Amino acid sequence: IMAIKKLMMASAALILSVTAAKAEEKTLTISVYGFAQDAFKEHLYEPFEEKCGCDLVVETGNSVERLAKIEANKENPVIDLAVISMRDALSAARNGLTDKIDNSKLANFDKLYDIAKDPNGDGMSIGYTFYASSIAYRSDKVTINSWADLLSDDLAGRVALPNVTTTQGPLTLYMLGKALGDEDPSLKTPIAKVGEKKDDIVTFYVRSSQLVQLMQQEEIWAAPIGRFAWAGFSKMDMPIKWATPKEGQSGGMNVMVLTKGSKNRDLALEFMDFWLSTDIQTALAENLVDSPANKDVVVSDEVADNLTYGAETVKNLHLIPSEVALDNRENWLSQWNNKVGQ
């Protein structure tokens, strides 16, 4: 009898440890950009862990490293959900690294702005934040009504433009093309025009952080930037404005994707839905972490001034289609090297 009792106790202990291991297994691994992680932890990660009774493993890094890791583990995925740019999402989908997203599992799907619902038109990604790109300029020195004003005589020797290799580079050229009446995806006209005027450009910047200093030292009066870089300019003791050019503003969108073959599909969708909820998107917006893709989010004017916010703004965003960006990237670079050089 003792032997049977011992055996029963042993098997009960085994069942307990298996159950504990099962609970421990409820882990979601996400791959994200490295910025603002303390804010994400407080307003997104910890509230989700509390709600789902699971563990969130957060991996950070630049896009190239993070995509390489997903590619390397294609046969046995270690990442369940990744956030990347719209363009990288299309590239990942083309390489068979992501899966279709079942929107019916997302209670917050209908609250999204239309441009965020299916950014690449393939059902493989969902936008959770976007940003506008326009021109920061000294309103006491110049007036900017068009992207073409970047190459005007008023700004000769007083303007910085982004290098074509940066995120802002193609966006600026794309809007410059619109202003010059040529929207060809080759960007041939705007690149040639910048080439003609290259001696009037103070610098072709690689990091937007360089610009704050140049503006502070009055070496430049204008430069195209993403909205996420605006805070540095708005704090300056100078009359600096955010342009609303007649051609509209460009910008970018970051999206969520599910890795193909992930073992935690349902948990990943639960997290995705949580991130898109009005409460979470509001908290992230109020802390100036992300501009909301959820159209039900309401913030104060002061907060809105530092974000890409509101239906009107979103409607006037001219995003470069991902396939255009992917299929023309090499061509843009060789033309740039040819006409603008460094």
mmCIF file of C-alpha atoms in Angstrom:
data_model
loop_
_atom_site.group_PDB
_atom_site.id
_atom_site.type_symbol
_atom_site.label_atom_id
_atom_site.label_comp_id
_atom_site.label_asym_id
_atom_site.label_seq_id
_atom_site.Cartn_x
_atom_site.Cartn_y
_atom_site.Cartn_z
ATOM 1 C CA ILE A 1 0.000 0.000 0.000
ATOM 2 C CA MET A 2 2.850 2.359 0.899
ATOM 3 C CA ALA A 3 4.390 1.711 -2.499
ATOM 4 C CA ILE A 4 1.100 2.537 -4.247
ATOM 5 C CA LYS A 5 0.732 5.729 -2.151
ATOM 6 C CA LYS A 6 4.257 6.775 -3.049
ATOM 7 C CA LEU A 7 3.564 6.123 -6.686
ATOM 8 C CA MET A 8 0.350 8.188 -6.537
ATOM 9 C CA MET A 9 2.155 11.056 -4.812
ATOM 10 C CA ALA A 10 4.914 10.930 -7.380
ATOM 11 C CA SER A 11 2.452 11.020 -10.270
ATOM 12 C CA ALA A 12 0.514 13.878 -8.599
ATOM 13 C CA ALA A 13 3.783 15.809 -8.262
ATOM 14 C CA LEU A 14 4.510 15.079 -11.901
ATOM 15 C CA ILE A 15 1.091 16.399 -12.961
ATOM 16 C CA LEU A 16 1.685 19.547 -10.894
ATOM 17 C CA SER A 17 5.075 20.181 -12.464
ATOM 18 C CA VAL A 18 3.666 19.605 -15.951
ATOM 19 C CA THR A 19 0.859 22.100 -15.205
ATOM 20 C CA ALA A 20 3.394 24.619 -13.894
ATOM 21 C CA ALA A 21 5.504 24.144 -16.995
ATOM 22 C CA LYS A 22 2.407 24.631 -19.155
ATOM 23 C CA ALA A 23 1.638 27.940 -17.402
ATOM 24 C CA GLU A 24 5.245 28.970 -17.808
ATOM 25 C CA GLU A 25 5.045 28.213 -21.503
ATOM 26 C CA LYS A 26 2.521 31.040 -22.028
ATOM 27 C CA THR A 27 5.192 33.340 -23.323
ATOM 28 C CA LEU A 28 5.004 35.769 -26.195
ATOM 29 C CA THR A 29 8.194 36.938 -27.871
ATOM 30 C CA ILE A 30 8.036 40.257 -29.706
ATOM 31 C CA SER A 31 10.613 42.113 -31.783
ATOM 32 C CA VAL A 32 10.482 45.930 -31.634
ATOM 33 C CA TYR A 33 12.417 49.154 -32.260
ATOM 34 C CA GLY A 34 14.731 50.097 -29.389
ATOM 35 C CA PHE A 35 13.332 53.563 -28.607
ATOM 36 C CA ALA A 36 11.052 54.546 -25.668
ATOM 37 C CA GLN A 37 11.198 51.102 -24.082
ATOM 38 C CA ASP A 38 10.542 52.407 -20.540
ATOM 39 C CA ALA A 39 7.323 54.042 -21.709
ATOM 40 C CA PHE A 40 6.266 50.926 -23.636
ATOM 41 C CA LYS A 41 6.970 48.787 -20.568
ATOM 42 C CA GLU A 42 4.790 50.964 -18.360
ATOM 43 C CA HIS A 43 1.894 51.627 -20.744
ATOM 44 C CA LEU A 44 1.804 48.493 -22.912
ATOM 45 C CA TYR A 45 3.909 45.491 -21.836
ATOM 46 C CA GLU A 46 3.112 45.310 -18.109
ATOM 47 C CA PRO A 47 -0.651 45.981 -18.510
ATOM 48 C CA PHE A 48 -0.767 43.199 -21.130
ATOM 49 C CA GLU A 49 1.107 40.688 -18.946
ATOM 50 C CA GLU A 50 -1.329 41.430 -16.144
ATOM 51 C CA LYS A 51 -4.322 40.945 -18.434
ATOM 52 C CA CYS A 52 -3.142 37.739 -20.135
ATOM 53 C CA GLY A 53 -1.317 36.123 -17.197
ATOM 54 C CA CYS A 54 1.600 35.510 -19.525
ATOM 55 C CA ASP A 55 5.213 36.573 -19.966
ATOM 56 C CA LEU A 56 6.313 38.994 -22.637
ATOM 57 C CA VAL A 57 9.851 38.642 -23.950
ATOM 58 C CA VAL A 58 10.909 41.840 -25.724
ATOM 59 C CA GLU A 59 13.758 41.832 -28.237
ATOM 60 C CA THR A 60 15.015 45.163 -29.602
ATOM 61 C CA GLY A 61 17.370 46.205 -32.364
ATOM 62 C CA ASN A 62 17.485 47.927 -35.719
ATOM 63 C CA SER A 63 15.353 46.669 -38.575
ATOM 64 C CA VAL A 64 18.176 44.943 -40.446
ATOM 65 C CA GLU A 65 19.270 42.863 -37.426
ATOM 66 C CA ARG A 66 15.728 42.008 -36.419
ATOM 67 C CA LEU A 67 14.656 40.908 -39.906
ATOM 68 C CA ALA A 68 17.843 38.852 -40.250
ATOM 69 C CA LYS A 69 16.961 36.994 -37.047
ATOM 70 C CA ILE A 70 13.456 36.181 -38.313
ATOM 71 C CA GLU A 71 14.976 34.960 -41.597
ATOM 72 C CA ALA A 72 17.590 32.828 -39.802
ATOM 73 C CA ASN A 73 14.914 31.100 -37.711
ATOM 74 C CA LYS A 74 12.453 30.663 -40.558
ATOM 75 C CA GLU A 75 12.082 26.888 -39.987
ATOM 76 C CA ASN A 76 11.577 27.205 -36.241
ATOM 77 C CA PRO A 77 10.438 30.737 -35.353
ATOM 78 C CA VAL A 78 11.590 32.279 -32.076
ATOM 79 C CA ILE A 79 9.762 35.599 -32.634
ATOM 80 C CA ASP A 80 5.944 35.589 -32.611
ATOM 81 C CA LEU A 81 5.193 39.186 -33.567
ATOM 82 C CA ALA A 82 7.387 41.959 -34.978
ATOM 83 C CA VAL A 83 6.907 45.663 -35.549
ATOM 84 C CA ILE A 84 8.651 47.032 -38.634
ATOM 85 C CA SER A 85 8.181 49.624 -41.366
ATOM 86 C CA MET A 86 5.546 49.172 -44.034
ATOM 87 C CA ARG A 87 8.267 48.608 -46.635
ATOM 88 C CA ASP A 88 10.065 45.976 -44.534
ATOM 89 C CA ALA A 89 6.721 44.223 -44.004
ATOM 90 C CA LEU A 90 6.271 43.822 -47.756
ATOM 91 C CA SER A 91 9.842 42.578 -48.093
ATOM 92 C CA ALA A 92 9.250 40.021 -45.285
ATOM 93 C CA ALA A 93 5.986 38.888 -46.915
ATOM 94 C CA ARG A 94 7.731 38.446 -50.277
ATOM 95 C CA ASN A 95 10.326 36.274 -48.527
ATOM 96 C CA GLY A 96 7.634 34.088 -46.956
ATOM 97 C CA LEU A 97 8.406 35.180 -43.381
ATOM 98 C CA THR A 98 4.942 36.374 -42.347
ATOM 99 C CA ASP A 99 1.370 35.123 -42.193
ATOM 100 C CA LYS A 100 -2.010 36.571 -43.048
ATOM 101 C CA ILE A 101 -3.680 38.370 -40.130
ATOM 102 C CA ASP A 102 -7.179 37.225 -39.191
ATOM 103 C CA ASN A 103 -8.882 40.606 -38.698
ATOM 104 C CA SER A 104 -12.010 38.941 -37.319
ATOM 105 C CA LYS A 105 -9.963 38.177 -34.179
ATOM 106 C CA LEU A 106 -9.270 41.888 -33.644
ATOM 107 C CA ALA A 107 -12.062 43.690 -31.786
ATOM 108 C CA ASN A 108 -10.376 47.054 -32.458
ATOM 109 C CA PHE A 109 -9.858 46.598 -36.200
ATOM 110 C CA ASP A 110 -12.786 48.832 -37.232
ATOM 111 C CA LYS A 111 -11.496 51.676 -35.047
ATOM 112 C CA LEU A 112 -8.392 52.063 -37.222
ATOM 113 C CA TYR A 113 -7.947 54.730 -39.894
ATOM 114 C CA ASP A 114 -8.379 53.101 -43.308
ATOM 115 C CA ILE A 115 -4.706 53.536 -44.256
ATOM 116 C CA ALA A 116 -3.693 51.425 -41.223
ATOM 117 C CA LYS A 117 -6.046 48.481 -41.861
ATOM 118 C CA ASP A 118 -4.040 46.812 -44.624
ATOM 119 C CA PRO A 119 -1.102 49.094 -45.507
ATOM 120 C CA ASN A 120 0.348 46.905 -48.260
ATOM 121 C CA GLY A 121 -2.926 45.523 -49.580
ATOM 122 C CA ASP A 122 -1.887 41.907 -48.916
ATOM 123 C CA GLY A 123 -3.512 41.261 -45.527
ATOM 124 C CA MET A 124 -0.097 40.642 -43.957
ATOM 125 C CA SER A 125 0.323 43.706 -41.762
ATOM 126 C CA ILE A 126 -1.583 46.219 -39.638
ATOM 127 C CA GLY A 127 -0.498 49.803 -38.974
ATOM 128 C CA TYR A 128 -0.258 50.848 -35.318
ATOM 129 C CA THR A 129 1.378 54.275 -35.742
ATOM 130 C CA PHE A 130 2.397 56.664 -38.495
ATOM 131 C CA TYR A 131 4.153 59.948 -38.776
ATOM 132 C CA ALA A 132 4.029 62.910 -41.120
ATOM 133 C CA SER A 133 7.104 64.349 -42.824
ATOM 134 C CA SER A 134 7.255 68.014 -43.683
ATOM 135 C CA ILE A 135 9.643 70.968 -43.430
ATOM 136 C CA ALA A 136 10.770 72.696 -40.242
ATOM 137 C CA TYR A 137 11.640 76.304 -41.058
ATOM 138 C CA ARG A 138 12.502 79.711 -39.595
ATOM 139 C CA SER A 139 9.278 81.624 -40.088
ATOM 140 C CA ASP A 140 11.006 84.988 -39.488
ATOM 141 C CA LYS A 141 13.404 84.347 -42.391
ATOM 142 C CA VAL A 142 11.423 82.530 -45.086
ATOM 143 C CA THR A 143 7.922 81.425 -46.084
ATOM 144 C CA ILE A 144 7.359 77.853 -47.198
ATOM 145 C CA ASN A 145 4.204 77.001 -49.156
ATOM 146 C CA SER A 146 5.560 74.234 -51.381
ATOM 147 C CA TRP A 147 8.168 71.495 -51.303
ATOM 148 C CA ALA A 148 9.764 73.271 -54.285
ATOM 149 C CA ASP A 149 10.630 76.167 -51.924
ATOM 150 C CA LEU A 150 13.430 73.977 -50.537
ATOM 151 C CA LEU A 151 15.360 74.741 -53.741
ATOM 152 C CA SER A 152 14.406 78.432 -53.936
ATOM 153 C CA ASP A 153 16.962 81.256 -54.079
ATOM 154 C CA ASP A 154 15.743 82.441 -50.663
ATOM 155 C CA LEU A 155 17.100 79.263 -49.103
ATOM 156 C CA ALA A 156 20.307 78.868 -51.139
ATOM 157 C CA GLY A 157 23.127 78.128 -48.691
ATOM 158 C CA ARG A 158 20.606 77.888 -45.821
ATOM 159 C CA VAL A 159 18.963 74.493 -46.299
ATOM 160 C CA ALA A 160 19.772 70.898 -45.325
ATOM 161 C CA LEU A 161 18.303 67.924 -47.196
ATOM 162 C CA PRO A 162 18.242 64.255 -46.194
ATOM 163 C CA ASN A 163 20.590 61.816 -47.895
ATOM 164 C CA VAL A 164 18.785 59.373 -50.221
ATOM 165 C CA THR A 165 19.925 56.474 -47.995
ATOM 166 C CA THR A 166 17.840 57.753 -45.035
ATOM 167 C CA THR A 167 14.124 57.161 -44.480
ATOM 168 C CA GLN A 168 13.414 60.841 -45.098
ATOM 169 C CA GLY A 169 15.439 60.966 -48.345
ATOM 170 C CA PRO A 170 13.012 59.295 -50.756
ATOM 171 C CA LEU A 171 10.024 60.959 -48.999
ATOM 172 C CA THR A 172 11.481 64.426 -49.627
ATOM 173 C CA LEU A 173 12.319 63.580 -53.251
ATOM 174 C CA TYR A 174 8.848 62.071 -53.769
ATOM 175 C CA MET A 175 7.154 65.299 -52.579
ATOM 176 C CA LEU A 176 9.638 67.442 -54.497
ATOM 177 C CA GLY A 177 8.692 65.464 -57.612
ATOM 178 C CA LYS A 178 5.014 66.233 -56.963
ATOM 179 C CA ALA A 179 5.855 69.939 -56.609
ATOM 180 C CA LEU A 180 7.833 69.854 -59.869
ATOM 181 C CA GLY A 181 4.955 68.157 -61.666
ATOM 182 C CA ASP A 182 6.668 64.780 -62.146
ATOM 183 C CA GLU A 183 5.464 61.917 -59.980
ATOM 184 C CA ASP A 184 7.392 59.174 -61.769
ATOM 185 C CA PRO A 185 8.546 56.517 -59.242
ATOM 186 C CA SER A 186 12.077 56.704 -60.670
ATOM 187 C CA LEU A 187 12.409 60.123 -58.903
ATOM 188 C CA LYS A 188 14.553 61.102 -61.891
ATOM 189 C CA THR A 189 13.342 64.728 -62.054
ATOM 190 C CA PRO A 190 13.733 65.619 -58.350
ATOM 191 C CA ILE A 191 17.140 63.889 -58.106
ATOM 192 C CA ALA A 192 18.384 65.782 -61.183
ATOM 193 C CA LYS A 193 17.059 69.056 -59.730
ATOM 194 C CA VAL A 194 18.815 68.458 -56.383
ATOM 195 C CA GLY A 195 21.966 67.631 -58.362
ATOM 196 C CA GLU A 196 21.782 70.993 -60.139
ATOM 197 C CA LYS A 197 21.380 72.800 -56.824
ATOM 198 C CA LYS A 198 23.758 70.701 -54.721
ATOM 199 C CA ASP A 199 26.143 73.603 -54.064
ATOM 200 C CA ASP A 200 23.249 75.490 -52.399
ATOM 201 C CA ILE A 201 22.710 72.689 -49.851
ATOM 202 C CA VAL A 202 24.559 73.065 -46.535
ATOM 203 C CA THR A 203 24.563 69.314 -45.890
ATOM 204 C CA PHE A 204 22.879 66.090 -46.952
ATOM 205 C CA TYR A 205 22.132 64.834 -43.466
ATOM 206 C CA VAL A 206 22.057 61.246 -42.261
ATOM 207 C CA ARG A 207 20.668 61.843 -38.739
ATOM 208 C CA SER A 208 17.958 64.385 -37.974
ATOM 209 C CA SER A 209 19.650 65.098 -34.618
ATOM 210 C CA GLN A 210 22.351 67.002 -36.592
ATOM 211 C CA LEU A 211 19.742 69.523 -37.714
ATOM 212 C CA VAL A 212 18.835 70.950 -34.318
ATOM 213 C CA GLN A 213 22.421 72.131 -33.884
ATOM 214 C CA LEU A 214 22.602 73.585 -37.402
ATOM 215 C CA MET A 215 19.346 75.459 -36.815
ATOM 216 C CA GLN A 216 20.548 76.658 -33.405
ATOM 217 C CA GLN A 217 23.761 78.008 -34.971
ATOM 218 C CA GLU A 218 21.695 79.688 -37.713
ATOM 219 C CA GLU A 219 23.573 77.755 -40.393
ATOM 220 C CA ILE A 220 20.264 76.537 -41.790
ATOM 221 C CA TRP A 221 16.774 78.020 -41.955
ATOM 222 C CA ALA A 222 14.911 74.947 -43.219
ATOM 223 C CA ALA A 223 15.071 71.151 -43.433
ATOM 224 C CA PRO A 224 12.632 68.300 -44.113
ATOM 225 C CA ILE A 225 12.050 66.143 -41.010
ATOM 226 C CA GLY A 226 9.753 63.431 -39.666
ATOM 227 C CA ARG A 227 7.242 64.508 -37.025
ATOM 228 C CA PHE A 228 9.032 62.339 -34.442
ATOM 229 C CA ALA A 229 12.012 64.750 -34.656
ATOM 230 C CA TRP A 230 9.890 67.883 -34.188
ATOM 231 C CA ALA A 231 10.177 68.056 -30.372
ATOM 232 C CA GLY A 232 13.838 69.118 -30.619
ATOM 233 C CA PHE A 233 12.895 72.105 -32.812
ATOM 234 C CA SER A 234 9.770 73.150 -30.914
ATOM 235 C CA LYS A 235 11.830 73.630 -27.742
ATOM 236 C CA MET A 236 14.166 76.146 -29.406
ATOM 237 C CA ASP A 237 14.005 79.796 -28.534
ATOM 238 C CA MET A 238 13.418 80.680 -32.186
ATOM 239 C CA PRO A 239 10.349 81.181 -34.412
ATOM 240 C CA ILE A 240 10.310 77.712 -36.039
ATOM 241 C CA LYS A 241 7.226 76.438 -37.836
ATOM 242 C CA TRP A 242 6.054 73.114 -39.236
ATOM 243 C CA ALA A 243 5.187 73.696 -42.909
ATOM 244 C CA THR A 244 1.886 72.629 -44.458
ATOM 245 C CA PRO A 245 2.914 72.621 -48.143
ATOM 246 C CA LYS A 246 0.165 72.788 -50.764
ATOM 247 C CA GLU A 247 1.201 69.350 -52.131
ATOM 248 C CA GLY A 248 0.486 67.803 -48.700
ATOM 249 C CA GLN A 249 2.869 65.968 -46.382
ATOM 250 C CA SER A 250 4.626 62.664 -46.775
ATOM 251 C CA GLY A 251 5.453 60.249 -43.984
ATOM 252 C CA GLY A 252 5.789 56.658 -42.945
ATOM 253 C CA MET A 253 3.903 53.966 -41.099
ATOM 254 C CA ASN A 254 5.059 51.274 -38.712
ATOM 255 C CA VAL A 255 3.163 48.012 -38.770
ATOM 256 C CA MET A 256 2.754 44.754 -36.875
ATOM 257 C CA VAL A 257 3.342 41.391 -38.527
ATOM 258 C CA LEU A 258 2.914 37.777 -37.423
ATOM 259 C CA THR A 259 5.798 35.441 -38.148
ATOM 260 C CA LYS A 260 4.969 32.428 -40.277
ATOM 261 C CA GLY A 261 4.722 29.249 -38.218
ATOM 262 C CA SER A 262 4.669 30.978 -34.825
ATOM 263 C CA LYS A 263 3.470 28.627 -32.051
ATOM 264 C CA ASN A 264 1.716 31.468 -30.223
ATOM 265 C CA ARG A 265 -0.622 32.763 -32.889
ATOM 266 C CA ASP A 266 -3.642 33.397 -30.638
ATOM 267 C CA LEU A 267 -1.604 35.158 -27.972
ATOM 268 C CA ALA A 268 0.075 37.298 -30.650
ATOM 269 C CA LEU A 269 -3.343 38.350 -31.999
ATOM 270 C CA GLU A 270 -4.496 39.111 -28.458
ATOM 271 C CA PHE A 271 -1.458 41.366 -27.945
ATOM 272 C CA MET A 272 -1.971 43.025 -31.322
ATOM 273 C CA ASP A 273 -5.583 43.818 -30.444
ATOM 274 C CA PHE A 274 -4.566 45.130 -27.023
ATOM 275 C CA TRP A 275 -2.003 47.487 -28.610
ATOM 276 C CA LEU A 276 -4.636 48.819 -31.035
ATOM 277 C CA SER A 277 -7.206 49.460 -28.291
ATOM 278 C CA THR A 278 -8.311 53.025 -27.587
ATOM 279 C CA ASP A 279 -6.936 52.986 -24.013
ATOM 280 C CA ILE A 280 -3.444 51.839 -24.961
ATOM 281 C CA GLN A 281 -3.191 54.023 -28.059
ATOM 282 C CA THR A 282 -4.318 57.017 -25.947
ATOM 283 C CA ALA A 283 -1.725 56.327 -23.227
ATOM 284 C CA LEU A 284 1.065 56.049 -25.810
ATOM 285 C CA ALA A 285 -0.117 59.220 -27.571
ATOM 286 C CA GLU A 286 -0.351 61.234 -24.351
ATOM 287 C CA ASN A 287 3.212 60.242 -23.487
ATOM 288 C CA LEU A 288 4.319 61.294 -27.015
ATOM 289 C CA VAL A 289 5.526 57.775 -27.785
ATOM 290 C CA ASP A 290 3.409 57.086 -30.873
ATOM 291 C CA SER A 291 0.823 58.847 -33.011
ATOM 292 C CA PRO A 292 -2.433 56.881 -32.831
ATOM 293 C CA ALA A 293 -3.710 54.704 -35.669
ATOM 294 C CA ASN A 294 -6.949 54.274 -33.700
ATOM 295 C CA LYS A 295 -9.294 57.055 -34.790
ATOM 296 C CA ASP A 296 -11.219 57.058 -31.473
ATOM 297 C CA VAL A 297 -8.204 58.431 -29.592
ATOM 298 C CA VAL A 298 -8.745 61.982 -28.312
ATOM 299 C CA VAL A 299 -5.841 64.080 -26.999
ATOM 300 C CA SER A 300 -5.331 67.716 -25.975
ATOM 301 C CA ASP A 301 -4.225 70.330 -28.526
ATOM 302 C CA GLU A 302 -0.852 70.525 -26.806
ATOM 303 C CA VAL A 303 -0.262 66.780 -27.274
ATOM 304 C CA ALA A 304 -1.704 66.840 -30.810
ATOM 305 C CA ASP A 305 0.840 69.517 -31.801
ATOM 306 C CA ASN A 306 3.632 67.008 -31.242
ATOM 307 C CA LEU A 307 1.984 64.103 -33.047
ATOM 308 C CA THR A 308 0.617 63.134 -36.441
ATOM 309 C CA TYR A 309 -2.962 63.356 -35.298
ATOM 310 C CA GLY A 310 -6.514 63.638 -36.575
ATOM 311 C CA ALA A 311 -8.511 62.553 -39.614
ATOM 312 C CA GLU A 312 -7.603 65.647 -41.652
ATOM 313 C CA THR A 313 -3.844 65.129 -41.180
ATOM 314 C CA VAL A 314 -4.091 61.422 -41.952
ATOM 315 C CA LYS A 315 -6.112 62.107 -45.112
ATOM 316 C CA ASN A 316 -3.327 64.370 -46.437
ATOM 317 C CA LEU A 317 -0.470 61.927 -45.887
ATOM 318 C CA HIS A 318 1.194 60.841 -49.132
ATOM 319 C CA LEU A 319 2.970 57.591 -48.284
ATOM 320 C CA ILE A 320 5.286 55.994 -50.819
ATOM 321 C CA PRO A 321 3.763 52.600 -51.746
ATOM 322 C CA SER A 322 5.996 49.828 -50.392
ATOM 323 C CA GLU A 323 6.431 48.105 -53.756
ATOM 324 C CA VAL A 324 7.625 51.400 -55.290
ATOM 325 C CA ALA A 325 10.176 51.810 -52.484
ATOM 326 C CA LEU A 326 11.424 48.208 -52.709
ATOM 327 C CA ASP A 327 11.571 47.981 -56.487
ATOM 328 C CA ASN A 328 13.289 51.347 -57.025
ATOM 329 C CA ARG A 329 15.720 51.523 -54.097
ATOM 330 C CA GLU A 330 18.835 50.483 -56.048
ATOM 331 C CA ASN A 331 17.936 52.742 -58.945
ATOM 332 C CA TRP A 332 17.433 55.758 -56.636
ATOM 333 C CA LEU A 333 20.829 55.181 -55.054
ATOM 334 C CA SER A 334 22.725 54.900 -58.341
ATOM 335 C CA GLN A 335 21.034 58.022 -59.756
ATOM 336 C CA TRP A 336 21.789 59.916 -56.547
ATOM 337 C CA ASN A 337 25.471 58.893 -56.631
ATOM 338 C CA ASN A 338 25.597 59.922 -60.268
ATOM 339 C CA LYS A 339 23.882 63.340 -59.974
ATOM 340 C CA VAL A 340 24.439 64.421 -56.381
ATOM 341 C CA GLY A 341 27.421 62.368 -55.214
ATOM 342 C CA GLN A 342 28.747 63.071 -51.724
#
